[in-house]
Structures are given as structure tokens and as C-alpha cells.
């Protein structure tokens, strides 16, 4: 028995202040219980670090550890409470677990690695025999630990994006590091105050170092940027402009489809994605349907052509050429007489300085787009988050490129 306790003592890598008191194996319960005892002389306050005296021991607590073979392994201990002259009676911190966690750090470290490498969170949780809440708690703690030690690196190009949350009109605002292609932080709402709060998560020197901010034309975003990053250029990049153009084409399609259906013509029904795809990405069947629709001289086809021709804008080699193309494109839109496209044109015209800023910074849209679809996948796989904190933690866990290693052993 002595050998077994020594064995576990070594396996757990405990400091000299803790010893393995006994190890119990339950074959029927498929469980091993390892009982620890505090044998140190000094205790330190968990609040201020001051040395105190042992006041008493907290009731027994249990932590799930890494399995021993196929046996679930549980650490059991009564944690001493220190009498601190400054803070009063406080439970001391233990070397094997975070406060308020029911798992050892080694278990959490293993769970984090598995969750990071498994695209399906539910599958990983099942392998770990963890419920949804316990998995979320482990992820939350991993994110908190990593955020608290994240260094304030220089950020030259950042992006601000919105994403819907819950059903209806709830939104979250996401701050991206474009060069590092990672999410920096997330807040609830998409108001000026929320955006300011998000930008205030950056340090003063990070804020002054930002050269460009990639955003859509939502006013609160621009207001917050102007206030907190006055030196930075606002850039409405391809990703954001495409959203407006695609949306306008879709509204034209819906309106026209409604009109056509009245006369028994259903050719536009179910064609939403036909107008969203680029022709070069269509397969033969899709291309056939698209060509057919284009030949029927529909307003939707005209709107699509206007949207599609705007791609040339992004390929202009200089700002001057882009300016020229833009005024030409605006004239063509006016000639089309399509009210909705003219509205989008008006919007783009009002923001043309920020759109042309693209040619100063050449901020690529691929990062925002990539992160956006990754977040969309997280949302879909969790069937919608009801709790903002869990949603934020999940986004930062998978898209934050955080260093979530656990150094303290066990
Ligand atoms: Zn204290």
C-alpha cells in the first residue's frame, strides 16, 4: 500500500506540503480515489499572499483527474483555511486545481487540447465524459487564464464586425486583429458605447499604433473609432461592401419574384443562391440555370450585373484608377433606373473616402470573412447560445489564437 501511495505521489508531482494519504480502488465503480493530506507548516493567504496560520480545514472536496487506465480518477482533499491578519479566514490555493474548478489542472489541460483539435465540441465532450456545462466551464477558465497573460502586442490593422446573437435583433460586436487573423474580444450589443468598450480593451499604446480599422457602414462603429482611434483610417473593405450589394440584389429578386408569381411565372423562386455565387464557382447545372435567368432580361439580372461589375473596383492598381472606375460605375447605376441599386450607390458615394482608403492600406477581406464563417459554424453547432459569456468564451477559445497551455502541474 505504501508503494502505491508513493507511486501516486510521484505521478501527481505534488509539492512536499501535500502527501498521498491513501488510494482506494473501486472495481465495481470503475473508479480510483486518491486522498491527499496537507502536511506543510506554513499557509499563505489566497488573497494577499501573506503568511498566516492554519485556522481549520474546509469540508472535503473532490476533483476529477486524468483517468488511470480506464478508471476515472478522483482527487479528494480537505483544504486548509489560513488565518490572515489582513484578510481574515481564507481557503488557500491548491497546486493541482484552479479555484472553483471541479477538475485538476492536468485534466483541464488534456480537455483543452482535445477540444482544440476536435472540430466538433460535442464529440470531444463525449470522449471526455463531460456534460455541456462542465465543458463550457473548462473553456471559460482556459480563456480567462489565457487572456490574463496575453501580451499587448502592436496591432496595425484591426476590424470590427457584428454578428447576430440569439434569435431576433440581438447583436454582438467582434474586434479582430487582421494581421494576426484572430479575434481579440467580443462585447454584447452594437452600439457606440459597446464599441467604445471593446476598443478600450486595447492598451493606450495599442490604440495609438492602429493604422486602419476595417468596418461596415454602421454609424456607431465609425463614431467609436473616431473618438478612440482618431489617427486611424476607417476602411470599408470588399467584404463589407459585398454584403450591401448582395443584399440589394436579393431584395430586387424578392420584389420581382413576387410580381412574376402573380402572372404564374415562378422562374425566380428559390434562386437566392444563384445570384450570390460567382459564375466561375458554378457547376454546369448551376451555370445553365444562371444563363437562362440572365437571358430572360429580368431586373434581378441587371442588379446582379451591377453588383458583379463592382468587383473591378477592388482590382484597380491605384486609388486614382479606382476613383475613375467608381464614378463610371455610379453613372451606369443611375442609367439602370433601379431604385434599390441607386440607394446602395448613394450609400457608397457618401462613404467613398473610406472605401477608397482600401487603396492606402490594402486590407484584405479574407480574414474578416474567414473569422465570420468560423463564428457562424460555432453558432450553428451549439444551436444558438443563450448566454453571452459562453458565446464569447467559445469564440475566443476557437478564434482567439490564445495560448491556453497550463504550466502549473499537476
Ligand atoms: Zn490576506
Short mmCIF file of C-alpha atoms and ligand atoms in Angstrom, two decimals:
data_model
loop_
_atom_site.label_atom_id
_atom_site.label_comp_id
_atom_site.label_asym_id
_atom_site.label_seq_id
_atom_site.Cartn_x
_atom_site.Cartn_y
_atom_site.Cartn_z
CA UNK A 1 0.00 0.00 0.00
CA UNK A 2 2.84 2.30 0.89
CA UNK A 3 4.31 1.67 -2.53
CA UNK A 4 1.04 2.61 -4.20
CA UNK A 5 0.75 5.92 -2.33
CA UNK A 6 4.38 6.74 -3.23
CA UNK A 7 3.54 5.86 -6.78
CA UNK A 8 0.64 8.30 -6.91
CA UNK A 9 2.66 10.89 -5.04
CA UNK A 10 5.18 10.78 -7.91
CA UNK A 11 2.55 10.57 -10.64
CA UNK A 12 0.78 13.65 -9.32
CA UNK A 13 4.06 15.53 -8.88
CA UNK A 14 2.86 17.02 -5.63
CA UNK A 15 4.95 19.56 -3.72
CA UNK A 16 6.34 18.50 -0.33
CA UNK A 17 3.46 20.21 1.50
CA UNK A 18 0.98 17.59 0.28
CA UNK A 19 1.12 13.81 0.59
CA UNK A 20 -0.99 10.96 -0.69
CA UNK A 21 -2.76 9.55 2.35
CA UNK A 22 -4.39 6.58 0.67
CA UNK A 23 -5.52 5.22 -2.68
CA UNK A 24 -8.82 3.37 -3.00
CA UNK A 25 -9.77 1.30 -5.98
CA UNK A 26 -13.42 0.52 -6.65
CA UNK A 27 -13.61 -2.18 -9.30
CA UNK A 28 -17.39 -2.06 -9.49
CA UNK A 29 -17.46 1.73 -9.66
CA UNK A 30 -14.51 1.71 -12.13
CA UNK A 31 -13.01 4.46 -10.02
CA UNK A 32 -9.80 5.28 -8.17
CA UNK A 33 -9.94 7.73 -5.30
CA UNK A 34 -6.70 9.38 -4.21
CA UNK A 35 -6.91 11.09 -0.83
CA UNK A 36 -4.43 13.91 -0.15
CA UNK A 37 -3.36 15.44 3.14
CA UNK A 38 -1.75 18.78 3.82
CA UNK A 39 1.47 18.34 5.82
CA UNK A 40 3.02 21.79 5.39
CA UNK A 41 3.80 24.10 8.28
CA UNK A 42 3.11 27.42 6.62
CA UNK A 43 -0.04 28.56 4.83
CA UNK A 44 -0.35 31.64 2.65
CA UNK A 45 -3.40 33.82 2.17
CA UNK A 46 -5.02 33.28 -1.22
CA UNK A 47 -5.99 36.97 -1.39
CA UNK A 48 -2.81 38.83 -0.41
CA UNK A 49 -0.14 36.13 -0.22
CA UNK A 50 0.72 36.93 3.40
CA UNK A 51 1.80 34.01 5.58
CA UNK A 52 -0.77 33.04 8.18
CA UNK A 53 -1.62 30.18 10.50
CA UNK A 54 -3.88 27.21 9.81
CA UNK A 55 -7.30 28.16 11.11
CA UNK A 56 -9.10 24.91 10.18
CA UNK A 57 -9.77 22.68 7.17
CA UNK A 58 -12.59 23.22 4.68
CA UNK A 59 -15.01 20.31 4.14
CA UNK A 60 -13.86 17.55 1.80
CA UNK A 61 -13.69 18.44 -1.88
CA UNK A 62 -13.35 16.25 -4.98
CA UNK A 63 -11.61 16.94 -8.30
CA UNK A 64 -11.69 14.79 -11.38
CA UNK A 65 -8.18 13.95 -12.55
CA UNK A 66 -6.87 12.19 -15.66
CA UNK A 67 -8.00 8.58 -15.82
CA UNK A 68 -5.71 5.83 -14.54
CA UNK A 69 -6.03 3.19 -17.28
CA UNK A 70 -9.78 3.04 -17.87
CA UNK A 71 -10.57 4.10 -14.29
CA UNK A 72 -11.97 7.50 -13.52
CA UNK A 73 -9.55 9.04 -11.02
CA UNK A 74 -10.69 11.39 -8.30
CA UNK A 75 -8.52 13.51 -6.01
CA UNK A 76 -10.00 14.11 -2.57
CA UNK A 77 -8.73 16.62 -0.03
CA UNK A 78 -9.67 18.97 2.75
CA UNK A 79 -8.06 22.32 2.00
CA UNK A 80 -6.63 24.27 4.94
CA UNK A 81 -8.01 27.72 5.63
CA UNK A 82 -5.50 30.33 6.65
CA UNK A 83 -5.97 32.95 9.29
CA UNK A 84 -4.64 36.11 7.64
CA UNK A 85 -4.04 39.19 9.77
CA UNK A 86 -5.17 41.35 6.86
CA UNK A 87 -7.99 39.41 5.13
CA UNK A 88 -9.35 37.10 7.82
CA UNK A 89 -10.03 33.40 7.21
CA UNK A 90 -9.39 32.31 3.60
CA UNK A 91 -9.17 28.92 1.88
CA UNK A 92 -5.63 28.51 0.50
CA UNK A 93 -4.99 27.81 -3.18
CA UNK A 94 -4.03 24.25 -4.09
CA UNK A 95 -1.35 23.43 -6.66
CA UNK A 96 -3.47 20.96 -8.64
CA UNK A 97 -6.61 22.96 -9.43
CA UNK A 98 -7.99 26.42 -10.11
CA UNK A 99 -10.36 27.92 -7.57
CA UNK A 100 -13.97 26.88 -8.14
CA UNK A 101 -12.99 24.08 -10.52
CA UNK A 102 -14.09 20.51 -10.03
CA UNK A 103 -11.25 19.31 -12.26
CA UNK A 104 -7.50 19.18 -11.78
CA UNK A 105 -5.36 21.42 -13.98
CA UNK A 106 -3.90 18.35 -15.66
CA UNK A 107 -7.38 17.16 -16.59
CA UNK A 108 -8.30 20.63 -17.83
CA UNK A 109 -5.08 20.79 -19.87
CA UNK A 110 -5.92 17.49 -21.54
CA UNK A 111 -9.54 18.53 -22.14
CA UNK A 112 -8.42 21.85 -23.68
CA UNK A 113 -6.01 20.11 -26.06
CA UNK A 114 -8.68 17.64 -27.14
CA UNK A 115 -11.33 20.34 -27.60
CA UNK A 116 -8.91 22.48 -29.62
CA UNK A 117 -8.11 19.66 -32.01
CA UNK A 118 -11.65 18.37 -32.37
CA UNK A 119 -13.81 20.41 -34.70
CA UNK A 120 -16.88 19.00 -33.00
CA UNK A 121 -17.15 20.17 -29.38
CA UNK A 122 -19.91 17.70 -28.57
CA UNK A 123 -17.85 14.74 -29.79
CA UNK A 124 -14.87 15.85 -27.69
CA UNK A 125 -17.06 16.34 -24.61
CA UNK A 126 -18.47 12.85 -25.09
CA UNK A 127 -14.96 11.37 -25.24
CA UNK A 128 -14.14 13.19 -22.01
CA UNK A 129 -17.46 12.10 -20.46
CA UNK A 130 -18.32 15.73 -19.73
CA UNK A 131 -21.65 17.50 -19.87
CA UNK A 132 -22.28 20.76 -21.75
CA UNK A 133 -21.92 22.95 -18.66
CA UNK A 134 -18.69 21.33 -17.42
CA UNK A 135 -17.18 21.63 -20.91
CA UNK A 136 -18.18 25.28 -21.09
CA UNK A 137 -16.71 25.93 -17.63
CA UNK A 138 -13.36 24.41 -18.67
CA UNK A 139 -13.34 26.52 -21.84
CA UNK A 140 -14.28 29.69 -19.91
CA UNK A 141 -11.45 29.16 -17.42
CA UNK A 142 -8.95 28.41 -20.23
CA UNK A 143 -9.92 31.65 -21.97
CA UNK A 144 -9.75 33.68 -18.75
CA UNK A 145 -6.29 32.32 -17.89
CA UNK A 146 -5.01 32.98 -21.41
CA UNK A 147 -6.48 36.50 -21.58
CA UNK A 148 -4.91 37.46 -18.26
CA UNK A 149 -1.44 36.64 -19.59
CA UNK A 150 -1.88 37.88 -23.19
CA UNK A 151 0.80 40.42 -24.05
CA UNK A 152 -0.34 43.78 -25.51
CA UNK A 153 1.24 43.29 -28.94
CA UNK A 154 1.31 46.02 -31.57
CA UNK A 155 -1.75 45.98 -33.82
CA UNK A 156 -1.66 47.86 -37.10
CA UNK A 157 -4.86 46.69 -38.81
CA UNK A 158 -7.95 45.81 -36.86
CA UNK A 159 -11.52 45.02 -37.86
CA UNK A 160 -14.88 45.48 -36.17
CA UNK A 161 -17.75 43.21 -37.11
CA UNK A 162 -21.20 42.39 -35.92
CA UNK A 163 -22.88 39.04 -35.58
CA UNK A 164 -26.40 38.17 -34.59
CA UNK A 165 -26.92 36.57 -31.22
CA UNK A 166 -29.96 34.63 -30.01
CA UNK A 167 -32.92 34.98 -32.33
CA UNK A 168 -34.28 38.33 -33.39
CA UNK A 169 -32.32 41.53 -33.22
CA UNK A 170 -29.66 40.87 -30.62
CA UNK A 171 -26.13 41.51 -31.79
CA UNK A 172 -22.59 41.11 -30.59
CA UNK A 173 -19.62 43.18 -31.76
CA UNK A 174 -16.32 41.48 -32.53
CA UNK A 175 -12.86 43.03 -32.58
CA UNK A 176 -10.41 41.32 -34.96
CA UNK A 177 -6.67 41.58 -35.38
CA UNK A 178 -6.47 41.47 -39.18
CA UNK A 179 -2.71 40.86 -39.47
CA UNK A 180 -2.83 38.11 -36.83
CA UNK A 181 -6.16 36.75 -38.19
CA UNK A 182 -7.61 36.29 -34.72
CA UNK A 183 -10.48 37.59 -32.61
CA UNK A 184 -9.29 39.93 -29.85
CA UNK A 185 -12.52 40.34 -27.92
CA UNK A 186 -16.31 40.36 -28.11
CA UNK A 187 -18.99 42.53 -26.46
CA UNK A 188 -22.75 42.41 -26.37
CA UNK A 189 -24.77 44.92 -28.49
CA UNK A 190 -23.52 47.01 -31.42
CA UNK A 191 -23.99 50.49 -30.01
CA UNK A 192 -21.40 53.27 -29.85
CA UNK A 193 -20.95 52.59 -26.11
CA UNK A 194 -20.42 48.86 -26.70
CA UNK A 195 -17.90 49.55 -29.47
CA UNK A 196 -16.05 52.03 -27.27
CA UNK A 197 -15.95 49.44 -24.51
CA UNK A 198 -14.47 46.96 -26.97
CA UNK A 199 -11.78 49.39 -28.15
CA UNK A 200 -10.96 50.22 -24.54
CA UNK A 201 -9.85 46.62 -24.04
CA UNK A 202 -6.76 47.67 -26.02
CA UNK A 203 -3.96 49.43 -24.20
CA UNK A 204 -3.22 53.10 -24.89
CA UNK A 205 -0.13 52.26 -26.93
CA UNK A 206 -2.00 49.59 -28.91
CA UNK A 207 -4.68 52.15 -29.75
CA UNK A 208 -2.25 54.81 -30.96
CA UNK A 209 -0.45 52.22 -33.11
CA UNK A 210 -3.54 51.28 -35.15
CA UNK A 211 -3.27 52.47 -38.77
CA UNK A 212 -6.58 51.20 -40.16
CA UNK A 213 -9.90 49.86 -38.97
CA UNK A 214 -11.95 47.70 -41.27
CA UNK A 215 -15.68 48.15 -40.60
CA UNK A 216 -19.02 48.19 -42.34
CA UNK A 217 -21.03 51.40 -42.67
CA UNK A 218 -22.84 51.06 -39.35
CA UNK A 219 -22.60 54.52 -37.81
CA UNK A 220 -21.88 53.61 -34.16
CA UNK A 221 -18.73 51.75 -35.27
CA UNK A 222 -17.36 54.83 -37.05
CA UNK A 223 -18.27 57.11 -34.11
CA UNK A 224 -16.41 54.92 -31.62
CA UNK A 225 -13.37 54.65 -33.91
CA UNK A 226 -13.24 58.41 -34.46
CA UNK A 227 -13.36 59.02 -30.74
CA UNK A 228 -10.87 56.42 -29.53
CA UNK A 229 -8.61 55.92 -32.56
CA UNK A 230 -8.59 59.40 -34.14
CA UNK A 231 -5.39 58.72 -36.09
CA UNK A 232 -6.67 55.52 -37.74
CA UNK A 233 -8.21 55.37 -41.22
CA UNK A 234 -11.64 53.79 -41.48
CA UNK A 235 -11.73 51.26 -44.31
CA UNK A 236 -14.90 49.78 -45.78
CA UNK A 237 -13.39 46.76 -47.48
CA UNK A 238 -14.64 44.37 -50.11
CA UNK A 239 -16.17 42.01 -47.58
CA UNK A 240 -18.40 44.69 -46.12
CA UNK A 241 -19.34 46.32 -49.44
CA UNK A 242 -20.26 42.91 -50.89
CA UNK A 243 -22.77 42.46 -48.08
CA UNK A 244 -24.62 45.64 -49.07
CA UNK A 245 -24.54 44.81 -52.78
CA UNK A 246 -25.65 41.20 -52.29
CA UNK A 247 -28.42 42.32 -50.01
CA UNK A 248 -29.70 44.83 -52.58
CA UNK A 249 -29.71 42.15 -55.32
CA UNK A 250 -31.66 39.87 -53.03
CA UNK A 251 -34.31 42.49 -52.29
CA UNK A 252 -34.70 43.23 -56.02
CA UNK A 253 -35.08 39.48 -56.62
CA UNK A 254 -37.72 39.06 -53.92
CA UNK A 255 -39.76 42.03 -55.14
CA UNK A 256 -39.56 40.93 -58.75
CA UNK A 257 -40.34 37.31 -57.90
CA UNK A 258 -43.48 38.42 -56.08
CA UNK A 259 -44.62 40.35 -59.16
CA UNK A 260 -43.82 37.49 -61.54
CA UNK A 261 -45.61 34.92 -59.37
CA UNK A 262 -48.83 36.91 -59.79
CA UNK A 263 -48.65 36.14 -63.51
CA UNK A 264 -47.77 32.49 -62.87
CA UNK A 265 -44.06 32.90 -63.61
CA UNK A 266 -42.04 31.16 -60.88
CA UNK A 267 -38.62 31.35 -62.52
CA UNK A 268 -37.09 33.39 -59.68
CA UNK A 269 -38.46 31.24 -56.85
CA UNK A 270 -35.65 29.52 -54.95
CA UNK A 271 -32.94 31.30 -56.93
CA UNK A 272 -31.45 33.24 -54.00
CA UNK A 273 -28.09 31.44 -54.02
CA UNK A 274 -27.81 31.53 -57.80
CA UNK A 275 -27.32 35.29 -57.52
CA UNK A 276 -24.86 35.01 -54.64
CA UNK A 277 -22.44 32.64 -56.36
CA UNK A 278 -19.72 33.84 -58.66
CA UNK A 279 -20.16 32.36 -62.14
CA UNK A 280 -16.65 30.88 -62.02
CA UNK A 281 -17.65 28.86 -58.95
CA UNK A 282 -20.83 27.42 -60.50
CA UNK A 283 -21.14 23.82 -61.69
CA UNK A 284 -22.64 23.03 -65.10
CA UNK A 285 -26.24 22.75 -63.83
CA UNK A 286 -25.99 25.97 -61.80
CA UNK A 287 -24.37 27.79 -64.72
CA UNK A 288 -27.16 26.58 -67.04
CA UNK A 289 -29.86 27.93 -64.77
CA UNK A 290 -27.99 31.19 -64.26
CA UNK A 291 -27.55 31.77 -68.02
CA UNK A 292 -31.22 31.05 -68.60
CA UNK A 293 -32.26 33.60 -65.95
CA UNK A 294 -29.85 36.18 -67.33
CA UNK A 295 -31.32 35.79 -70.79
CA UNK A 296 -34.85 36.49 -69.57
CA UNK A 297 -33.92 40.18 -69.14
CA UNK A 298 -35.03 40.41 -65.55
CA UNK A 299 -34.39 43.36 -63.27
CA UNK A 300 -32.65 40.95 -60.92
CA UNK A 301 -30.19 40.17 -63.71
CA UNK A 302 -29.45 43.87 -64.15
CA UNK A 303 -28.96 44.31 -60.40
CA UNK A 304 -26.66 41.29 -60.38
CA UNK A 305 -24.58 42.71 -63.27
CA UNK A 306 -24.17 45.98 -61.40
CA UNK A 307 -23.08 44.13 -58.29
CA UNK A 308 -20.74 41.88 -60.22
CA UNK A 309 -19.11 44.72 -62.14
CA UNK A 310 -18.13 46.35 -58.85
CA UNK A 311 -15.53 43.61 -58.47
CA UNK A 312 -13.40 45.55 -60.94
CA UNK A 313 -13.13 48.33 -58.38
CA UNK A 314 -11.11 46.15 -56.00
CA UNK A 315 -8.76 45.12 -58.76
CA UNK A 316 -7.73 48.69 -59.62
CA UNK A 317 -3.98 49.13 -59.16
CA UNK A 318 -4.17 52.67 -57.76
CA UNK A 319 -6.54 54.90 -55.86
CA UNK A 320 -6.80 57.26 -58.86
CA UNK A 321 -7.92 54.44 -61.16
CA UNK A 322 -10.39 53.24 -58.54
CA UNK A 323 -11.84 56.75 -58.29
CA UNK A 324 -12.35 56.86 -62.06
CA UNK A 325 -13.99 53.45 -62.11
CA UNK A 326 -16.24 54.41 -59.20
CA UNK A 327 -17.69 57.48 -60.94
CA UNK A 328 -18.22 55.44 -64.12
CA UNK A 329 -20.00 52.72 -62.11
CA UNK A 330 -22.24 55.32 -60.43
CA UNK A 331 -23.31 56.63 -63.86
CA UNK A 332 -24.21 53.13 -65.04
CA UNK A 333 -26.26 52.53 -61.88
CA UNK A 334 -28.16 55.79 -62.50
CA UNK A 335 -28.87 54.75 -66.07
CA UNK A 336 -30.27 51.40 -64.90
CA UNK A 337 -33.06 53.24 -63.11
CA UNK A 338 -33.14 50.52 -60.43
CA UNK A 339 -34.18 52.35 -57.27
CA UNK A 340 -32.61 49.94 -54.82
CA UNK A 341 -29.28 49.85 -56.60
CA UNK A 342 -29.33 53.63 -56.74
CA UNK A 343 -29.84 53.71 -52.98
CA UNK A 344 -26.79 51.49 -52.43
CA UNK A 345 -24.85 53.67 -54.85
CA UNK A 346 -25.81 56.73 -52.78
CA UNK A 347 -24.62 54.99 -49.64
CA UNK A 348 -21.31 54.04 -51.24
CA UNK A 349 -20.89 57.57 -52.57
CA UNK A 350 -21.38 59.05 -49.11
CA UNK A 351 -18.70 56.73 -47.77
CA UNK A 352 -16.42 56.84 -50.80
CA UNK A 353 -13.46 58.28 -48.88
CA UNK A 354 -13.47 55.33 -46.51
CA UNK A 355 -13.96 52.88 -49.37
CA UNK A 356 -11.03 54.42 -51.25
CA UNK A 357 -8.91 54.07 -48.09
CA UNK A 358 -8.64 50.45 -49.14
CA UNK A 359 -6.02 51.55 -51.68
CA UNK A 360 -3.90 53.06 -48.90
CA UNK A 361 -3.85 50.01 -46.67
CA UNK A 362 -4.78 47.10 -48.96
CA UNK A 363 -6.57 45.43 -46.08
CA UNK A 364 -7.64 42.02 -47.24
CA UNK A 365 -11.17 40.86 -46.62
CA UNK A 366 -10.20 37.22 -46.33
CA UNK A 367 -9.51 37.46 -42.60
CA UNK A 368 -12.83 39.05 -41.61
CA UNK A 369 -14.65 36.66 -43.88
CA UNK A 370 -12.83 33.62 -42.54
CA UNK A 371 -13.42 34.53 -38.89
CA UNK A 372 -17.02 35.37 -39.64
CA UNK A 373 -17.76 31.98 -41.13
CA UNK A 374 -15.90 30.22 -38.30
CA UNK A 375 -18.10 32.03 -35.76
CA UNK A 376 -21.16 31.16 -37.83
CA UNK A 377 -20.18 27.49 -37.58
CA UNK A 378 -19.76 27.72 -33.80
CA UNK A 379 -23.18 29.28 -33.54
CA UNK A 380 -24.77 26.63 -35.70
CA UNK A 381 -23.11 23.72 -33.88
CA UNK A 382 -24.29 25.00 -30.50
CA UNK A 383 -27.81 25.61 -31.86
CA UNK A 384 -27.63 29.22 -30.74
CA UNK A 385 -26.17 30.42 -27.47
CA UNK A 386 -28.50 31.83 -24.86
CA UNK A 387 -25.77 33.06 -22.60
CA UNK A 388 -23.48 35.78 -23.92
CA UNK A 389 -20.49 34.83 -21.73
CA UNK A 390 -20.48 31.26 -23.09
CA UNK A 391 -20.74 32.55 -26.65
CA UNK A 392 -17.82 34.95 -26.07
CA UNK A 393 -15.69 32.23 -24.47
CA UNK A 394 -16.44 29.84 -27.32
CA UNK A 395 -15.46 32.44 -29.93
CA UNK A 396 -12.23 33.31 -28.12
CA UNK A 397 -11.45 29.63 -27.49
CA UNK A 398 -11.60 28.76 -31.19
CA UNK A 399 -10.78 32.05 -32.92
CA UNK A 400 -8.62 33.94 -30.39
CA UNK A 401 -5.32 32.14 -31.10
CA UNK A 402 -4.81 32.19 -27.34
CA UNK A 403 -2.03 30.45 -25.53
CA UNK A 404 -4.10 28.12 -23.37
CA UNK A 405 -1.30 25.90 -22.14
CA UNK A 406 -1.42 25.07 -18.48
CA UNK A 407 2.00 25.44 -16.88
CA UNK A 408 1.25 24.53 -13.29
CA UNK A 409 1.48 20.82 -12.65
CA UNK A 410 -0.28 18.80 -11.64
ZN1 LIG B 1 -4.54 38.11 3.23
#
